[in-house]
């Protein structure tokens, strides 16, 4: 049974208190410490702790360990501006070790979170723990005119946190509905800056995908740090990854940087705890069947299989609301086995005439163009019969924008007339007779 999660209700990752809590190899932590000191030229424990995103006590343990191995030494000077902290610097052996470690991997800075530890946090902030109410969904989609029956289908699908396929004719708001679902999720989760598996570092936090929430105040010189969660994570809005015709299968794999010798998370790993939207399915180079086949295991088992450069494969959590949107009928692009894996299939049809008029009036009011009854009668009685009275959600915006552009060009006040309707309509379609070889 799903539990209700409030905007502040996600349990944060607890900060480590000792080196043992880190569950990383001592050598890896020591090397990242040395590389960070070398690259960032930090010399006080408070500065180093901020750079590697660890509590000061744990950072001091690592500094003491490096001193025992004669890789760090105290400078013998204290800074009056930093609470009389002792400074530290790399020894010659420490510099040599830092350079050797950088040759193996350029990664330095925030200490990575072990994959197993991250998997525990994914469970605490699972997308399936969210329960969207009708009011939340309606509020997020208030700018759309949708039939109540559609919300009846969308609500349970979103609350279940399972995959959704939206299909139907183009221009009827499938992309807008996907974005509305995203906006309905008001809580925040914790995204690791990097995770570790088998000694390899995979960067996860991506400021393009992850919207950082307001940072907590944190005084590194304070004995009692105010931060209430592990600083290796960033508190973010639930992420949304949106892809379209550019999506390829290799974008769903780890991205290896041969220069830095580190990995970047795949798109679906970046979307963990949030939404992965595949828009315009069927327009990619890859056949849609192949793309969905890639998700069969994640959709069924809530885990994904990724591979390192060595060929070693490993499991990562797949905790994502996958939304597929297509203009094609599902039976034409998927086999039944693939369709069975997608939990909810929701058809998004065009509006009826009454809803079309509501949308038209709403757009006209927003764009400050007065409605005109003869123009509307002309549109409904003369123009739409030409296309068998098939209405689409995009058409009001298209027609009104066209009329506004004409009015601005002609230097006349915003208005709609039968003549302007005709001129706008002419730009909405291309007749078959106009196509030339």
Coordinates of C-alpha atoms in Angstrom, one line a residue:
X1 CA 0.0 0.0 0.0
X2 CA 1.4 3.4 -1.0
X3 CA 2.0 5.9 1.8
X4 CA 1.3 9.5 1.5
X5 CA 4.4 11.6 1.1
X6 CA 4.4 15.3 2.0
X7 CA 6.8 17.7 0.3
X8 CA 9.0 17.4 3.4
X9 CA 8.3 13.7 3.9
X10 CA 11.2 12.0 2.1
X11 CA 13.6 10.5 4.7
X12 CA 17.1 12.1 4.1
X13 CA 20.3 10.0 3.8
X14 CA 22.0 10.1 7.2
X15 CA 25.6 11.6 7.2
X16 CA 28.4 9.1 7.9
X17 CA 30.0 9.4 11.3
X18 CA 33.1 7.3 10.8
X19 CA 35.3 6.0 8.0
X20 CA 33.6 2.6 8.5
X21 CA 30.3 4.1 7.7
X22 CA 31.5 5.1 4.3
X23 CA 31.6 1.5 3.0
X24 CA 34.3 2.5 0.5
X25 CA 37.8 1.2 0.3
X26 CA 40.4 3.0 2.4
X27 CA 42.7 3.4 -0.6
X28 CA 40.0 5.0 -2.8
X29 CA 39.0 7.5 0.0
X30 CA 42.6 8.3 0.7
X31 CA 43.4 8.9 -3.0
X32 CA 40.4 11.1 -3.6
X33 CA 41.5 13.1 -0.5
X34 CA 45.0 13.5 -1.9
X35 CA 43.7 14.4 -5.4
X36 CA 41.3 17.0 -4.1
X37 CA 44.0 18.7 -2.0
X38 CA 46.3 18.7 -5.0
X39 CA 43.7 20.0 -7.5
X40 CA 41.9 22.4 -5.3
X41 CA 44.8 23.6 -3.2
X42 CA 42.9 23.4 0.1
X43 CA 44.9 23.0 3.3
X44 CA 42.6 23.1 6.3
X45 CA 40.3 20.3 7.4
X46 CA 37.2 22.5 7.2
X47 CA 38.0 23.4 3.6
X48 CA 38.9 19.8 2.7
X49 CA 35.6 18.6 4.4
X50 CA 33.6 21.0 2.2
X51 CA 35.5 19.9 -0.9
X52 CA 35.0 16.2 -0.4
X53 CA 31.5 16.6 1.1
X54 CA 32.1 14.7 4.3
X55 CA 31.6 15.7 8.0
X56 CA 34.7 17.3 9.5
X57 CA 35.2 14.4 11.9
X58 CA 35.4 11.8 9.1
X59 CA 37.6 14.1 7.1
X60 CA 40.0 14.4 10.1
X61 CA 40.2 10.6 10.2
X62 CA 41.2 10.5 6.6
X63 CA 43.8 13.3 7.1
X64 CA 45.2 11.4 10.1
X65 CA 45.5 8.2 8.1
X66 CA 47.3 10.1 5.3
X67 CA 49.7 11.6 7.9
X68 CA 50.5 8.2 9.3
X69 CA 51.4 7.1 5.8
X70 CA 53.6 10.2 5.4
X71 CA 51.5 11.5 2.5
X72 CA 50.4 14.6 4.4
X73 CA 52.2 16.8 6.9
X74 CA 51.1 19.6 9.2
X75 CA 52.4 23.0 8.0
X76 CA 52.9 24.2 11.6
X77 CA 50.9 27.3 11.0
X78 CA 47.4 28.2 12.1
X79 CA 44.9 30.6 10.5
X80 CA 43.4 33.2 12.7
X81 CA 40.4 33.5 10.4
X82 CA 39.5 29.8 10.6
X83 CA 39.2 29.1 14.3
X84 CA 43.0 28.5 14.6
X85 CA 42.9 25.5 12.4
X86 CA 46.1 23.6 11.6
X87 CA 47.1 23.6 8.0
X88 CA 48.2 20.5 6.1
X89 CA 50.1 20.0 2.8
X90 CA 51.1 17.1 0.6
X91 CA 54.6 15.7 1.2
X92 CA 56.7 14.8 -1.8
X93 CA 55.4 11.2 -1.5
X94 CA 51.9 12.6 -1.2
X95 CA 52.3 14.6 -4.4
X96 CA 53.6 11.6 -6.2
X97 CA 50.7 9.5 -5.0
X98 CA 48.2 12.1 -6.0
X99 CA 49.7 12.3 -9.5
X100 CA 49.7 8.5 -9.8
X101 CA 46.1 8.4 -8.6
X102 CA 45.1 11.1 -11.1
X103 CA 46.7 9.1 -13.9
X104 CA 44.3 6.2 -13.0
X105 CA 41.2 8.5 -12.6
X106 CA 40.9 12.2 -12.8
X107 CA 37.9 12.2 -10.4
X108 CA 38.3 14.3 -7.3
X109 CA 36.0 16.3 -5.0
X110 CA 32.8 14.9 -3.5
X111 CA 33.3 11.4 -2.1
X112 CA 31.1 8.9 -4.1
X113 CA 28.3 7.0 -2.5
X114 CA 28.5 3.2 -2.8
X115 CA 25.9 1.8 -5.1
X116 CA 24.5 -0.4 -2.3
X117 CA 24.1 2.6 0.0
X118 CA 22.4 4.7 -2.8
X119 CA 20.0 1.8 -3.4
X120 CA 18.9 2.1 0.2
X121 CA 18.1 5.8 -0.3
X122 CA 16.2 5.1 -3.5
X123 CA 13.9 2.9 -1.5
X124 CA 13.3 5.7 1.0
X125 CA 12.3 8.2 -1.7
X126 CA 10.7 5.8 -4.2
X127 CA 8.5 7.2 -6.9
X128 CA 6.0 4.5 -5.9
X129 CA 5.7 6.1 -2.4
X130 CA 3.9 9.1 -3.9
X131 CA 0.2 9.3 -4.0
X132 CA -1.1 12.0 -6.3
X133 CA -4.6 13.3 -5.4
X134 CA -7.2 14.4 -8.0
X135 CA -6.8 18.0 -6.7
X136 CA -3.0 17.9 -7.2
X137 CA -3.3 16.5 -10.8
X138 CA -6.1 18.9 -11.7
X139 CA -4.1 21.9 -10.3
X140 CA -1.0 20.9 -12.3
X141 CA -3.0 20.7 -15.5
X142 CA -5.3 23.7 -14.9
X143 CA -4.1 25.3 -18.1
X144 CA -5.4 22.3 -20.1
X145 CA -9.0 21.4 -21.0
X146 CA -9.3 17.7 -20.3
X147 CA -12.3 15.4 -20.0
X148 CA -12.9 14.1 -16.5
X149 CA -12.6 10.5 -17.8
X150 CA -9.0 11.2 -18.8
X151 CA -8.1 12.3 -15.2
X152 CA -9.9 9.1 -14.0
X153 CA -7.3 7.1 -15.9
X154 CA -4.2 9.3 -15.3
X155 CA -4.6 9.5 -11.5
X156 CA -4.3 5.8 -10.7
X157 CA -1.5 5.4 -13.3
X158 CA 0.6 8.2 -11.8
X159 CA 0.0 7.1 -8.2
X160 CA 1.1 3.5 -9.0
X161 CA 4.4 4.8 -10.3
X162 CA 4.3 2.3 -13.2
X163 CA 4.8 2.8 -16.9
X164 CA 2.3 4.8 -19.0
X165 CA 1.8 4.8 -22.8
X166 CA -0.1 7.8 -24.1
X167 CA -1.2 7.5 -27.7
X168 CA -3.5 9.3 -30.1
X169 CA -3.4 11.8 -33.0
X170 CA -0.8 14.5 -32.9
X171 CA -1.3 17.9 -31.4
X172 CA -3.6 16.9 -28.6
X173 CA -1.4 17.6 -25.6
X174 CA 0.4 14.4 -24.8
X175 CA 3.6 16.3 -24.1
X176 CA 1.7 18.9 -22.0
X177 CA 0.0 16.2 -20.0
X178 CA 3.4 14.6 -19.4
X179 CA 4.7 17.9 -18.1
X180 CA 1.6 18.3 -16.0
X181 CA 2.3 15.0 -14.3
X182 CA 5.8 16.2 -13.5
X183 CA 4.4 19.4 -12.0
X184 CA 2.0 17.5 -9.8
X185 CA 4.8 16.0 -7.8
X186 CA 5.7 18.6 -5.3
X187 CA 8.2 16.8 -3.0
X188 CA 12.0 16.7 -3.1
X189 CA 14.5 13.9 -3.1
X190 CA 18.2 13.4 -2.6
X191 CA 20.5 12.9 -5.6
X192 CA 24.1 11.7 -5.1
X193 CA 26.8 13.7 -6.9
X194 CA 28.5 10.4 -7.7
X195 CA 28.1 6.8 -6.9
X196 CA 30.8 4.0 -6.8
X197 CA 30.7 0.4 -8.0
X198 CA 33.7 -1.9 -8.1
X199 CA 36.1 1.0 -7.6
X200 CA 34.6 3.0 -10.5
X201 CA 33.1 6.4 -10.1
X202 CA 29.8 7.2 -11.9
X203 CA 28.7 10.9 -11.7
X204 CA 24.9 11.2 -11.3
X205 CA 24.0 14.8 -10.4
X206 CA 23.4 16.8 -13.5
X207 CA 22.3 20.5 -13.1
X208 CA 20.6 20.2 -16.5
X209 CA 18.3 17.4 -15.3
X210 CA 18.3 18.1 -11.5
X211 CA 16.7 21.3 -10.1
X212 CA 18.6 22.0 -6.9
X213 CA 16.3 22.9 -4.0
X214 CA 17.3 25.8 -1.6
X215 CA 20.5 24.8 0.2
X216 CA 20.6 24.5 3.9
X217 CA 22.8 26.8 5.9
X218 CA 26.0 25.1 6.8
X219 CA 28.8 26.6 8.8
X220 CA 31.9 24.4 8.3
X221 CA 33.6 26.0 11.3
X222 CA 30.7 25.2 13.6
X223 CA 31.2 22.4 16.1
X224 CA 27.5 21.4 15.5
X225 CA 26.9 21.3 11.8
X226 CA 23.4 22.3 10.8
X227 CA 23.2 20.1 7.7
X228 CA 20.8 17.3 8.4
X229 CA 21.7 15.0 5.6
X230 CA 24.7 13.4 3.9
X231 CA 26.4 16.3 2.0
X232 CA 27.4 13.9 -0.8
X233 CA 23.8 14.3 -2.0
X234 CA 22.0 17.3 -3.5
X235 CA 18.4 18.0 -2.4
X236 CA 16.4 18.4 -5.6
X237 CA 13.0 18.5 -7.1
X238 CA 12.0 15.1 -8.5
X239 CA 14.0 14.9 -11.8
X240 CA 12.4 14.8 -15.2
X241 CA 14.3 13.5 -18.2
X242 CA 12.6 14.3 -21.5
X243 CA 13.8 12.8 -24.8
X244 CA 12.3 12.8 -28.2
X245 CA 13.4 11.8 -31.7
X246 CA 17.0 12.1 -30.8
X247 CA 16.9 9.1 -28.4
X248 CA 19.2 6.2 -29.2
X249 CA 19.9 3.0 -27.4
X250 CA 23.4 4.0 -26.4
X251 CA 22.0 7.0 -24.5
X252 CA 20.6 4.4 -22.1
X253 CA 24.1 3.1 -21.2
X254 CA 26.8 4.6 -19.0
X255 CA 28.9 7.2 -20.8
X256 CA 32.6 6.6 -20.3
X257 CA 35.1 9.4 -20.4
X258 CA 38.4 7.9 -21.5
X259 CA 40.4 11.0 -20.6
X260 CA 39.0 11.3 -17.0
X261 CA 38.5 7.5 -16.7
X262 CA 35.1 8.1 -15.1
X263 CA 31.6 7.3 -16.0
X264 CA 28.5 9.5 -16.4
X265 CA 25.1 8.1 -15.4
X266 CA 22.7 7.0 -18.2
X267 CA 19.6 9.0 -18.8
X268 CA 17.3 6.6 -16.9
X269 CA 19.7 6.5 -13.9
X270 CA 19.6 10.3 -13.8
X271 CA 15.8 10.1 -13.7
X272 CA 15.7 7.8 -10.7
X273 CA 13.0 8.9 -8.3
X274 CA 11.4 11.0 -11.0
X275 CA 10.0 10.8 -14.5
X276 CA 11.5 9.6 -17.8
X277 CA 9.4 10.9 -20.8
X278 CA 10.0 9.4 -24.2
X279 CA 8.1 11.8 -26.4
X280 CA 7.3 11.2 -30.1
X281 CA 8.0 7.5 -29.9
X282 CA 8.3 6.1 -33.4
X283 CA 10.3 9.1 -34.7
X284 CA 13.7 7.8 -33.5
X285 CA 16.3 6.1 -35.6
X286 CA 15.8 3.0 -33.5
X287 CA 12.5 1.1 -34.1
X288 CA 10.2 1.7 -31.1
X289 CA 10.0 -2.1 -30.5
X290 CA 13.8 -2.1 -29.9
X291 CA 13.6 0.8 -27.5
X292 CA 10.8 -0.8 -25.4
X293 CA 12.7 -4.1 -25.4
X294 CA 15.6 -2.3 -23.7
X295 CA 13.2 -1.4 -20.9
X296 CA 11.5 -4.8 -20.5
X297 CA 13.7 -5.9 -17.5
X298 CA 13.6 -2.5 -15.8
X299 CA 9.8 -2.2 -16.2
X300 CA 9.2 -5.7 -14.8
X301 CA 11.8 -6.0 -12.1
X302 CA 12.5 -2.4 -11.1
X303 CA 16.2 -2.8 -11.8
X304 CA 18.4 -2.0 -14.8
X305 CA 21.5 -3.7 -16.0
X306 CA 24.5 -1.5 -16.9
X307 CA 28.0 -2.4 -18.0
X308 CA 31.5 -1.1 -17.4
X309 CA 34.2 -0.7 -20.0
X310 CA 35.6 -4.0 -18.9
X311 CA 32.3 -5.7 -19.9
X312 CA 31.3 -6.4 -16.3
X313 CA 27.5 -6.0 -15.8
X314 CA 25.8 -4.9 -12.7
X315 CA 22.4 -4.0 -11.4
X316 CA 21.2 -0.5 -10.5
X317 CA 17.7 0.5 -9.2
X318 CA 15.1 1.4 -11.8
X319 CA 12.7 3.6 -9.8
X320 CA 11.3 5.8 -12.5
X321 CA 7.8 6.7 -13.9
X322 CA 8.3 5.9 -17.5
X323 CA 6.0 7.8 -19.8
X324 CA 5.9 6.9 -23.5
X325 CA 4.1 9.2 -25.9
X326 CA 3.3 8.3 -29.5
X327 CA 1.1 9.4 -32.4
X328 CA 1.0 5.9 -33.8
X329 CA -1.4 3.2 -32.8
X330 CA 0.4 0.9 -30.3
X331 CA -0.5 -2.3 -32.2
X332 CA 1.4 -0.9 -35.2
X333 CA 4.7 -0.3 -33.4
X334 CA 4.8 -2.9 -30.6
X335 CA 4.2 -6.6 -30.3
X336 CA 1.8 -7.8 -27.6
X337 CA 4.7 -8.9 -25.3
X338 CA 6.0 -5.3 -25.2
X339 CA 2.6 -3.9 -24.7
X340 CA 2.0 -6.2 -21.8
X341 CA 5.0 -4.7 -20.0
X342 CA 3.6 -1.2 -20.2
X343 CA 1.1 -1.1 -17.3
X344 CA -1.3 1.7 -18.5
X345 CA -2.3 2.5 -22.0
X346 CA -4.2 5.8 -22.3
X347 CA -5.6 7.2 -25.5
X348 CA -5.5 10.9 -25.8
X349 CA -8.1 12.0 -28.3
X350 CA -8.8 15.4 -29.8
X351 CA -11.4 17.6 -28.1
X352 CA -15.1 17.6 -29.1
X353 CA -16.5 20.9 -30.4
X354 CA -17.6 22.2 -27.0
X355 CA -14.1 21.6 -25.5
X356 CA -12.5 23.1 -28.6
X357 CA -14.5 26.3 -28.1
X358 CA -13.5 26.4 -24.4
X359 CA -9.8 26.1 -25.4
X360 CA -10.2 28.7 -28.2
X361 CA -11.9 31.2 -25.8
X362 CA -9.2 30.6 -23.1
X363 CA -6.3 31.1 -25.6
X364 CA -8.0 34.3 -27.0
X365 CA -8.5 35.7 -23.6
X366 CA -4.8 35.0 -22.7
X367 CA -3.5 36.6 -25.9
X368 CA -5.9 39.5 -25.6
X369 CA -7.7 39.0 -29.0
X370 CA -11.5 39.6 -28.8
X371 CA -13.8 36.8 -29.8
X372 CA -16.0 37.4 -32.8
X373 CA -19.1 35.4 -33.4
X374 CA -19.2 35.7 -37.2
X375 CA -15.6 34.5 -37.3
X376 CA -16.3 31.6 -35.0
X377 CA -19.4 30.6 -37.0
X378 CA -17.3 30.7 -40.2
X379 CA -14.6 28.6 -38.6
X380 CA -17.0 25.9 -37.4
X381 CA -19.5 25.9 -40.3
X382 CA -17.1 26.5 -43.2
X383 CA -13.6 25.5 -42.4
X384 CA -13.8 22.4 -40.1
X385 CA -16.2 20.5 -42.4
X386 CA -13.3 20.5 -44.8
X387 CA -11.4 18.2 -42.5
X388 CA -14.4 16.2 -41.3
X389 CA -14.8 18.2 -38.1
X390 CA -11.6 16.7 -36.6
X391 CA -10.5 19.1 -33.8
X392 CA -7.0 19.1 -32.1
X393 CA -5.8 20.9 -29.0
X394 CA -3.0 22.7 -30.8
X395 CA -5.3 24.4 -33.3
X396 CA -6.6 27.3 -31.2
X397 CA -3.1 28.5 -30.4
X398 CA -2.0 28.0 -34.0
X399 CA -4.9 29.9 -35.5
X400 CA -4.9 32.8 -32.9
X401 CA -1.1 33.2 -33.2
X402 CA -1.5 33.4 -37.0
X403 CA -4.2 36.1 -36.7
X404 CA -2.1 38.1 -34.3
X405 CA 0.8 38.0 -36.7
X406 CA -1.3 39.2 -39.6
X407 CA -2.8 42.0 -37.5
X408 CA 0.7 43.1 -36.4
X409 CA 1.9 43.0 -40.0
X410 CA -1.1 45.0 -41.3
X411 CA -0.8 47.5 -38.4
X412 CA -4.4 46.9 -37.2
X413 CA -5.7 46.2 -33.7
X414 CA -5.9 42.5 -32.7
X415 CA -9.2 41.1 -34.1
X416 CA -10.7 38.0 -35.7
X417 CA -12.8 38.1 -38.8
X418 CA -13.8 35.4 -41.3
X419 CA -11.1 36.7 -43.7
X420 CA -8.4 36.4 -41.0
X421 CA -9.7 32.9 -40.2
X422 CA -9.2 32.0 -43.8
X423 CA -5.7 33.4 -43.9
X424 CA -4.7 31.6 -40.7
X425 CA -6.3 28.4 -41.8
X426 CA -4.3 28.4 -45.0
X427 CA -1.1 28.0 -43.0
X428 CA -2.3 25.1 -40.9
X429 CA -2.5 22.5 -43.6
X430 CA -0.8 21.6 -46.9
X431 CA -3.1 20.2 -49.5
X432 CA -2.1 17.0 -51.4
X433 CA -2.4 18.9 -54.7
X434 CA 0.4 21.2 -53.7
X435 CA 2.9 18.4 -53.3
X436 CA 5.4 18.2 -56.2
X437 CA 8.0 15.6 -57.0

